[in-house]
CSV table of C-alpha atoms in Angstrom, one decimal:
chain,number,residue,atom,x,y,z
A,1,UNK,CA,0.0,0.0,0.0
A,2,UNK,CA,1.1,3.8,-0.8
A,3,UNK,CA,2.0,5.7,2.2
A,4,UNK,CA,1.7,9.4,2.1
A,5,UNK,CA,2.6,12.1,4.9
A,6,UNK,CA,-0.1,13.1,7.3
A,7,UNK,CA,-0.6,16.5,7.1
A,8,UNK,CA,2.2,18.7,8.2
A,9,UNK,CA,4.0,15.8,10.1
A,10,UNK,CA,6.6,13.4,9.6
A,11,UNK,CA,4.2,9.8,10.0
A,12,UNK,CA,3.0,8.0,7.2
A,13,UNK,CA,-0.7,7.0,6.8
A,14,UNK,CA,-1.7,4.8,4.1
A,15,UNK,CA,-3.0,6.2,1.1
A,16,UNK,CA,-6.4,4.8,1.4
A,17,UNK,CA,-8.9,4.4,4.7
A,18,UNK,CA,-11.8,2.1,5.0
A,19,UNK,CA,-15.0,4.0,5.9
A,20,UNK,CA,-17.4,2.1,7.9
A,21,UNK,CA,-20.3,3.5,7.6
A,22,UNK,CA,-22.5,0.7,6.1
A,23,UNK,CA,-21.0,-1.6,9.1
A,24,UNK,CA,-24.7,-1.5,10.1
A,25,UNK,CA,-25.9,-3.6,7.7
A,26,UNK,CA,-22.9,-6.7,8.5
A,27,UNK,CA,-23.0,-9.3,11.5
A,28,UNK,CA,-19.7,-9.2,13.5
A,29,UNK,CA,-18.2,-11.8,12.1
A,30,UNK,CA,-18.6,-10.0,8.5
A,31,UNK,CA,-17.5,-7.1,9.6
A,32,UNK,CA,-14.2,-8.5,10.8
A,33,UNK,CA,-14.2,-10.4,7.3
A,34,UNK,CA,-14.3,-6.8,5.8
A,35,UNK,CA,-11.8,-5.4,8.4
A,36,UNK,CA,-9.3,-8.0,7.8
A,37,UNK,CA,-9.3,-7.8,3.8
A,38,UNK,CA,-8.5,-3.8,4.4
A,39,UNK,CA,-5.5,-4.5,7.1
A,40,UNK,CA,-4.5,-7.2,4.7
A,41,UNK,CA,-4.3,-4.9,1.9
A,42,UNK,CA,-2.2,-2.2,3.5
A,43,UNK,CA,-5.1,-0.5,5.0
A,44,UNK,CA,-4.6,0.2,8.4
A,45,UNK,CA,-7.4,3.5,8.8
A,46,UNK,CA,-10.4,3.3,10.2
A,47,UNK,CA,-12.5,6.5,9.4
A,48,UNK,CA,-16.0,6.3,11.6
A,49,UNK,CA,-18.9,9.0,12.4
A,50,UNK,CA,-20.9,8.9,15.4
A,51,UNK,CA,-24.1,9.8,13.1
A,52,UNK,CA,-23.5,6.8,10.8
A,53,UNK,CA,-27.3,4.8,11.8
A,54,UNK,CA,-27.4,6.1,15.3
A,55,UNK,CA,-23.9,4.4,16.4
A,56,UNK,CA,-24.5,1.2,15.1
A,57,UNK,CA,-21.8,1.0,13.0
A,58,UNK,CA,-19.3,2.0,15.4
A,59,UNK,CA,-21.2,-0.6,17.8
A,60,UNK,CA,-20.5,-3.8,15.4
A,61,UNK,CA,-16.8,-2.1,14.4
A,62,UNK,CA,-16.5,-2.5,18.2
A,63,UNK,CA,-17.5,-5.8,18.9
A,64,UNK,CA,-15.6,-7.2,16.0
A,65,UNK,CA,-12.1,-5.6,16.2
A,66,UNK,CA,-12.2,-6.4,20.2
A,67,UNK,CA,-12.1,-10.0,19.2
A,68,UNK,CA,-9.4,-9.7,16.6
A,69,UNK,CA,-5.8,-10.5,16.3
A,70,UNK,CA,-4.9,-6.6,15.2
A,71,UNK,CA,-3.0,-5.0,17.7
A,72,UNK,CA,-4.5,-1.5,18.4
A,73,UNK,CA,-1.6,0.6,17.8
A,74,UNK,CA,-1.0,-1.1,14.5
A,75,UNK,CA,-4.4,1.2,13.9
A,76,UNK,CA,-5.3,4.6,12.7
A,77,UNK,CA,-9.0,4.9,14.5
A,78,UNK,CA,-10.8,8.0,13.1
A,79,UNK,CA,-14.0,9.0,14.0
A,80,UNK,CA,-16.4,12.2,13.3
A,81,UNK,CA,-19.1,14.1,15.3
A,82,UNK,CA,-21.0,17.4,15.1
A,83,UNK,CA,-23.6,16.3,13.5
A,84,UNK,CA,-27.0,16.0,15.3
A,85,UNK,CA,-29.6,13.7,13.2
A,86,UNK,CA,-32.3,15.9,11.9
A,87,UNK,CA,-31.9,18.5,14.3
A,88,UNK,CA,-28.9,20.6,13.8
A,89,UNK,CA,-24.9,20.8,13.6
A,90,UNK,CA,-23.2,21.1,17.0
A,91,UNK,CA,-20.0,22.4,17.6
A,92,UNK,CA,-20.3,23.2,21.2
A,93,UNK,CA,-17.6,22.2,23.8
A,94,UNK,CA,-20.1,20.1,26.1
A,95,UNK,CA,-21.2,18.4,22.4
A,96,UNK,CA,-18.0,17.6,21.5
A,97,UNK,CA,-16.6,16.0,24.3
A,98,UNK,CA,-19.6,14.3,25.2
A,99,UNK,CA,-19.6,12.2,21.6
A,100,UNK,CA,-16.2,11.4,21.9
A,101,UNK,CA,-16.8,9.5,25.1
A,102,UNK,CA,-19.5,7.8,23.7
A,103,UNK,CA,-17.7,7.4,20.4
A,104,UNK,CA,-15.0,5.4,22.9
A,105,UNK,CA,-17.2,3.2,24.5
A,106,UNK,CA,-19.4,2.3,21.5
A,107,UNK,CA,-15.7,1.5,19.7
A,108,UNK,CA,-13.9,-0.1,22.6
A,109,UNK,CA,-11.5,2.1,22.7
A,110,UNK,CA,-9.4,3.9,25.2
A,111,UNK,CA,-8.2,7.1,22.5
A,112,UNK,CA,-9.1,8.1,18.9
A,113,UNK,CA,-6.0,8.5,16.6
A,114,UNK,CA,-8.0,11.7,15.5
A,115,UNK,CA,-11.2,13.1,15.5
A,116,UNK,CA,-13.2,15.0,12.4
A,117,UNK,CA,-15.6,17.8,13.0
A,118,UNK,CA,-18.3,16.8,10.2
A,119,UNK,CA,-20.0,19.5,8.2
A,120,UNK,CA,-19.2,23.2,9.5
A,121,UNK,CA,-21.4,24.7,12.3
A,122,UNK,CA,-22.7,28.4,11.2
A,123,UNK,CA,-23.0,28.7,15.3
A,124,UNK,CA,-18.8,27.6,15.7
A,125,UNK,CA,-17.2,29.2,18.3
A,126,UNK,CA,-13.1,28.5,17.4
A,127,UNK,CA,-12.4,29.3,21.0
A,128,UNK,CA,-15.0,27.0,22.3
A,129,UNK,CA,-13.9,24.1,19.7
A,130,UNK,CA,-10.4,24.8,21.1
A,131,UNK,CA,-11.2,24.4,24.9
A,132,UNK,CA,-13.0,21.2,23.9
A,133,UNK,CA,-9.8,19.7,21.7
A,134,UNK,CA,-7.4,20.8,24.5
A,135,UNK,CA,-9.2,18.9,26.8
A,136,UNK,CA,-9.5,15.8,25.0
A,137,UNK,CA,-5.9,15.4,23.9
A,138,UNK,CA,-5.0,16.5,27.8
A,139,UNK,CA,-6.8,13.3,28.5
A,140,UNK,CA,-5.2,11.3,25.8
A,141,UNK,CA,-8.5,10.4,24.5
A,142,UNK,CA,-7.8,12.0,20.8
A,143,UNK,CA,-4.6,12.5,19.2
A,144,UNK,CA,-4.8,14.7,16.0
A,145,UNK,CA,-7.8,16.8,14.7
A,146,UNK,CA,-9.3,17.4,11.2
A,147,UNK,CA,-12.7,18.8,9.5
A,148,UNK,CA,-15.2,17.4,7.1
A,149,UNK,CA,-15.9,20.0,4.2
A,150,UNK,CA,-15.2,23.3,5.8
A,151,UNK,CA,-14.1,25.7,3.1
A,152,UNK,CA,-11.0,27.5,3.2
A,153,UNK,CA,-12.0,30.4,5.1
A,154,UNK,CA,-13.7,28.4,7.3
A,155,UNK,CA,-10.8,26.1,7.9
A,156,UNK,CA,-8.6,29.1,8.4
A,157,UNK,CA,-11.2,30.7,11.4
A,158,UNK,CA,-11.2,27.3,13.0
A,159,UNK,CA,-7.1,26.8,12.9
A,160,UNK,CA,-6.1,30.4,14.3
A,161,UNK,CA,-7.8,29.4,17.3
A,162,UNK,CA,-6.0,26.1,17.7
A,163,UNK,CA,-2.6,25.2,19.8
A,164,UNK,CA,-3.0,21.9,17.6
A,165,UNK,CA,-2.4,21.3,13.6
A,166,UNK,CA,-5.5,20.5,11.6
A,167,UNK,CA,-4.9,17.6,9.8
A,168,UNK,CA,-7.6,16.4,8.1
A,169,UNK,CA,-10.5,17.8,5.9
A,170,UNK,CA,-12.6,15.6,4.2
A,171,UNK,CA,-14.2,17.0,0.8
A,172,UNK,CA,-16.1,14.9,-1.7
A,173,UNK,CA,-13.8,13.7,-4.7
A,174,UNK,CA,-14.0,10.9,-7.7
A,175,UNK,CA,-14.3,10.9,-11.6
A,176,UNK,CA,-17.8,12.0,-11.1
A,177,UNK,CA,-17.4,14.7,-8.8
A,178,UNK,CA,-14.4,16.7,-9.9
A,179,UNK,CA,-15.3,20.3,-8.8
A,180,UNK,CA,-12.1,21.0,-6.7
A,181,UNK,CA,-10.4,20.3,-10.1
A,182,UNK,CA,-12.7,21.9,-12.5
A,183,UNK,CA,-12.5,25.4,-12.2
A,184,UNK,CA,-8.8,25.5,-12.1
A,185,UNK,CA,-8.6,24.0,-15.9
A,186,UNK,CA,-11.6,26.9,-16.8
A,187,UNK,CA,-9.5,29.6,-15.4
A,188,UNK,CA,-10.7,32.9,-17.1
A,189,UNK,CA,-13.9,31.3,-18.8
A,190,UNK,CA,-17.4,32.1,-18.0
A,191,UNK,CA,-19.2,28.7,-18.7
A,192,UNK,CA,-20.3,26.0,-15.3
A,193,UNK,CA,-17.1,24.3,-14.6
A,194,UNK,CA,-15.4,27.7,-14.0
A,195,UNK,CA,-17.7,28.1,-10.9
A,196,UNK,CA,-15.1,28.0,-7.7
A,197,UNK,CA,-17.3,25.9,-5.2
A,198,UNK,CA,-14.6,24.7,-3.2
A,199,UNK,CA,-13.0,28.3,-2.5
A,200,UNK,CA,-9.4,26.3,-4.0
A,201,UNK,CA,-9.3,24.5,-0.8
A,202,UNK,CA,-7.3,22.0,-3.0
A,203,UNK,CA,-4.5,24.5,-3.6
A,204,UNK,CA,-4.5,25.4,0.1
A,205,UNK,CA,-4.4,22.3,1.3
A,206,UNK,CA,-0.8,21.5,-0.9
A,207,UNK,CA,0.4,25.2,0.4
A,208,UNK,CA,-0.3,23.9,4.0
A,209,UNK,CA,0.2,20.4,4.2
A,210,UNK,CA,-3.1,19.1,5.1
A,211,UNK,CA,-4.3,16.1,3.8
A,212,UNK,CA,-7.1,16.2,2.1
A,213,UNK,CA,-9.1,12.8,2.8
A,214,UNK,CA,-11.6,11.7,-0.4
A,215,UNK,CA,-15.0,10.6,0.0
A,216,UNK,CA,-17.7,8.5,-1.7
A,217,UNK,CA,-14.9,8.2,-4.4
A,218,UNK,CA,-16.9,5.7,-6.7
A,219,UNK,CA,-20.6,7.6,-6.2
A,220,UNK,CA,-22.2,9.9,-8.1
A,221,UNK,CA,-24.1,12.9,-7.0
A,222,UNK,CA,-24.2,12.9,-3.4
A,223,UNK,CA,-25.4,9.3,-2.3
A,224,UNK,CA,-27.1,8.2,-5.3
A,225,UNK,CA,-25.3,5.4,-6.5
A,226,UNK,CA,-21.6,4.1,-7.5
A,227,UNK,CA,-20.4,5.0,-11.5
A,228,UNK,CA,-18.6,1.7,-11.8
A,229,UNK,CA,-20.8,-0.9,-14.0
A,230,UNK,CA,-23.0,1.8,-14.1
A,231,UNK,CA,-25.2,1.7,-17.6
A,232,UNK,CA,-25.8,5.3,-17.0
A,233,UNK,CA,-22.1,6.2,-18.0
A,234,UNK,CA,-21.0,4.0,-20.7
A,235,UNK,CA,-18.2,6.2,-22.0
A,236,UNK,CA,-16.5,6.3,-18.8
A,237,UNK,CA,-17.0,2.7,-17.4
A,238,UNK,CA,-15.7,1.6,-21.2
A,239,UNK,CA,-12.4,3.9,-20.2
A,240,UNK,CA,-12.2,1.8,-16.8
A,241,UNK,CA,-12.9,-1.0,-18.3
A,242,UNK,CA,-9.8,-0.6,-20.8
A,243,UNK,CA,-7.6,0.5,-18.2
A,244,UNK,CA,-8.7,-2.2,-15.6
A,245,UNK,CA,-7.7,-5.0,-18.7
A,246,UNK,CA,-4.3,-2.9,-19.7
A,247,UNK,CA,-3.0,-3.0,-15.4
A,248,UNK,CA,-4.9,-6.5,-15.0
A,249,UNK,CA,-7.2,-5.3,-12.1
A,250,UNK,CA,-11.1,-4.0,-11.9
A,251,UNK,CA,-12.4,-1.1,-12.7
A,252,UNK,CA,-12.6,0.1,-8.8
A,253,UNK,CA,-8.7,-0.2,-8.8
A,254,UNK,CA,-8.3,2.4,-11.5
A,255,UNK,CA,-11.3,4.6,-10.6
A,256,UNK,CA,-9.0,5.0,-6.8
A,257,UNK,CA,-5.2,5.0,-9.2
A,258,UNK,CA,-7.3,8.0,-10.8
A,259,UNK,CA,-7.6,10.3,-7.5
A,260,UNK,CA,-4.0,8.8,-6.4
A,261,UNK,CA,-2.3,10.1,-9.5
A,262,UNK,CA,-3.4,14.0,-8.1
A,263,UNK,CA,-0.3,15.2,-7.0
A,264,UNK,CA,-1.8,16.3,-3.6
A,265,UNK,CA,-1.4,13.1,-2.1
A,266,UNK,CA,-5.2,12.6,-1.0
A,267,UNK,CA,-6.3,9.8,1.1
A,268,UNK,CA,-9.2,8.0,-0.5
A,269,UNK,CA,-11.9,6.6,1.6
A,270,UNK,CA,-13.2,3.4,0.8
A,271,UNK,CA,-16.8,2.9,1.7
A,272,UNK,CA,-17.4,-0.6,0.7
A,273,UNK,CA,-18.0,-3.6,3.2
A,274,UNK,CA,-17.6,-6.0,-0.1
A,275,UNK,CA,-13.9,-7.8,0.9
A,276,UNK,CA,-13.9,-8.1,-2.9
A,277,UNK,CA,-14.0,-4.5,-3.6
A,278,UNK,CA,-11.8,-3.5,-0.7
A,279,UNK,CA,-9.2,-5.9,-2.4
A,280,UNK,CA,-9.5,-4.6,-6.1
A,281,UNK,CA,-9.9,-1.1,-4.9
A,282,UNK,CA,-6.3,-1.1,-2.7
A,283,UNK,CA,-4.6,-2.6,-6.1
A,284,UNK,CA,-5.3,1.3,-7.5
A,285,UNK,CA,-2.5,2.5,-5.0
A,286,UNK,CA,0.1,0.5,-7.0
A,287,UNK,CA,-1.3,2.0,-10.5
A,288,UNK,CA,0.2,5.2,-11.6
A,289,UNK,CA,-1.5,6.7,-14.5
A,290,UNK,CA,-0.1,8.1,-17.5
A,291,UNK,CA,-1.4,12.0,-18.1
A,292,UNK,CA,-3.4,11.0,-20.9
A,293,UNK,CA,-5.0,7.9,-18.7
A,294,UNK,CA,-5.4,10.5,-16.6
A,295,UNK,CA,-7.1,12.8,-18.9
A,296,UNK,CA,-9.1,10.3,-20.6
A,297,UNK,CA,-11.3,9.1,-17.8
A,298,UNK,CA,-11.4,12.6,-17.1
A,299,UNK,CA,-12.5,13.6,-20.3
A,300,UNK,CA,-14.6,10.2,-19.9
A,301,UNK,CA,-16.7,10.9,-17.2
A,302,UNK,CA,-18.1,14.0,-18.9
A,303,UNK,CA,-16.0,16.8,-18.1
A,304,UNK,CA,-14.6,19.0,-21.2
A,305,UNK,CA,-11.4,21.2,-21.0
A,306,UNK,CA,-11.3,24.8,-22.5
């Protein structure tokens, strides 16, 4: 597995994470099925959300990993919070360090290797966030920090308040969802993809060393379905498919060597609970693209260049 540099430090982290949110849906046994095939593969990450179905997925992770053979500081344990289902986004200090404790105990865990504040909070209080994140790493119950699509501005408010290093954010990236990208190549134009939605948080992030971690990187719009075998994109799942035959893997395993090849170094976060998938999609760190492979899934997945 490829191993990139966390943020602004000298550790390595591998250059994919497994998500767990759809642990729900698995028993423990095939969660630790799931768990193994990443850790097998190079993937030693775990990236987690208190929000994903009410705990439940962190409940199973729990359960499963507790009876496993991985030691626990051969892990990278992520999780997220600040999200309150169907209410509101919560950013307060007694919010905060109230998930993580229940984030611990759901996880059987004693620390999180970092935690990620998940979708920005128009009522943040950076001074407030920063009491909270003091106290936790005083208690050696989390170890690093991040964000989950803050823009830049937003990042920057957050970080000048900090005594610790923002790691992390996490932004929505893949062949299908190439905004961060887009408007840079339309530089100077006036037609859709020159639209800056990302306020070049992309840029920033290789400026500042963060690492910028990628989700849902084989979905479509926001949740509503995976591009690969897709008959709704022919043109790009015919490019995968050629590329997949030329490097002798599937087509997940160049839809991941495609956000790899960004010279950013992003961490990709693989969603699936299909061992199969976790396999074929970790083979994509060992692909490195040509340009024009590059370009034409780009080109591929719709997107046109000036």
């Amino acid at each position: 597995m490829k191993r990139i540099k966390m943020g602004c430090t000298t550790l390595s982290i591998p250059a994919m994470a497994l998500g767990i949110m759809r642990m729900n849906q698995k028993s423990v046994p095939e969660a630790q099925v799931a768990i193994q095939a990443a850790y097998d593969a190079g993937i030693n990450f775990i990236d987690s959300a208190d929000i994903y179905d009410g705990g439940k997925s962190e409940e199973i992770f729990g359960q499963a990993f507790s009876q496993m053979q991985i030691k626990r500081e051969e892990m990278f344990i992520q999780s997220k919070t600040g999200i309150v289902p169907g209410k509101r986004y919560d950013f307060s200090k007694e919010h905060i360090l109230h998930s993580v404790d229940e984030i611990l105990e759901r996880m059987q865990l004693d620390y999180l290797d970092s935690l990620v504040l998940h979708r920005p909070d128009a009522l943040m209080d950076p001074e407030e966030v920063a009491e909270a994140f003091d106290q936790l790493q005083a208690a050696g119950k989390v170890r690093f920090f991040g964000v989950s699509n803050f823009d830049t501005a937003q990042f920057k408010l957050l970080q000048s308040c900090l005594s610790q290093r923002l790691m992390f954010n996490q932004l929505q990236f893949s062949l299908k969802h190439t905004g961060m990208i887009d408007f840079g190549m339309h530089m100077n134009m006036v037609d859709k993809p020159s639209v800056d939605r990302d306020s070049q948080f992309l840029d920033y992030a290789r400026l500042h060393k963060v690492t910028v971690q990628a989700w849902s990187p084989f979905q479509y719009g926001m949740f509503e379905g995976t591009f690969i075998d897709n008959d709704g994109f022919p043109k790009l799942n015919q490019e995968l498919q050629k590329l997949a035959d030329k490097y002798e893997v599937g087509k997940n395993a160049i839809a991941a060597a495609w956000i790899l090849r960004h010279p950013a170094n992003i961490q990709m976060l693989v969603g699936s609970m299909n061992p199969q998938h976790i396999r074929d999609s970790a083979k994509g760190a060992k692909i490195r693209l040509t340009r024009q492979e590059w370009y034409d899934l780009y080109l591929a997945a719709g997107n046109y260049l000036p």
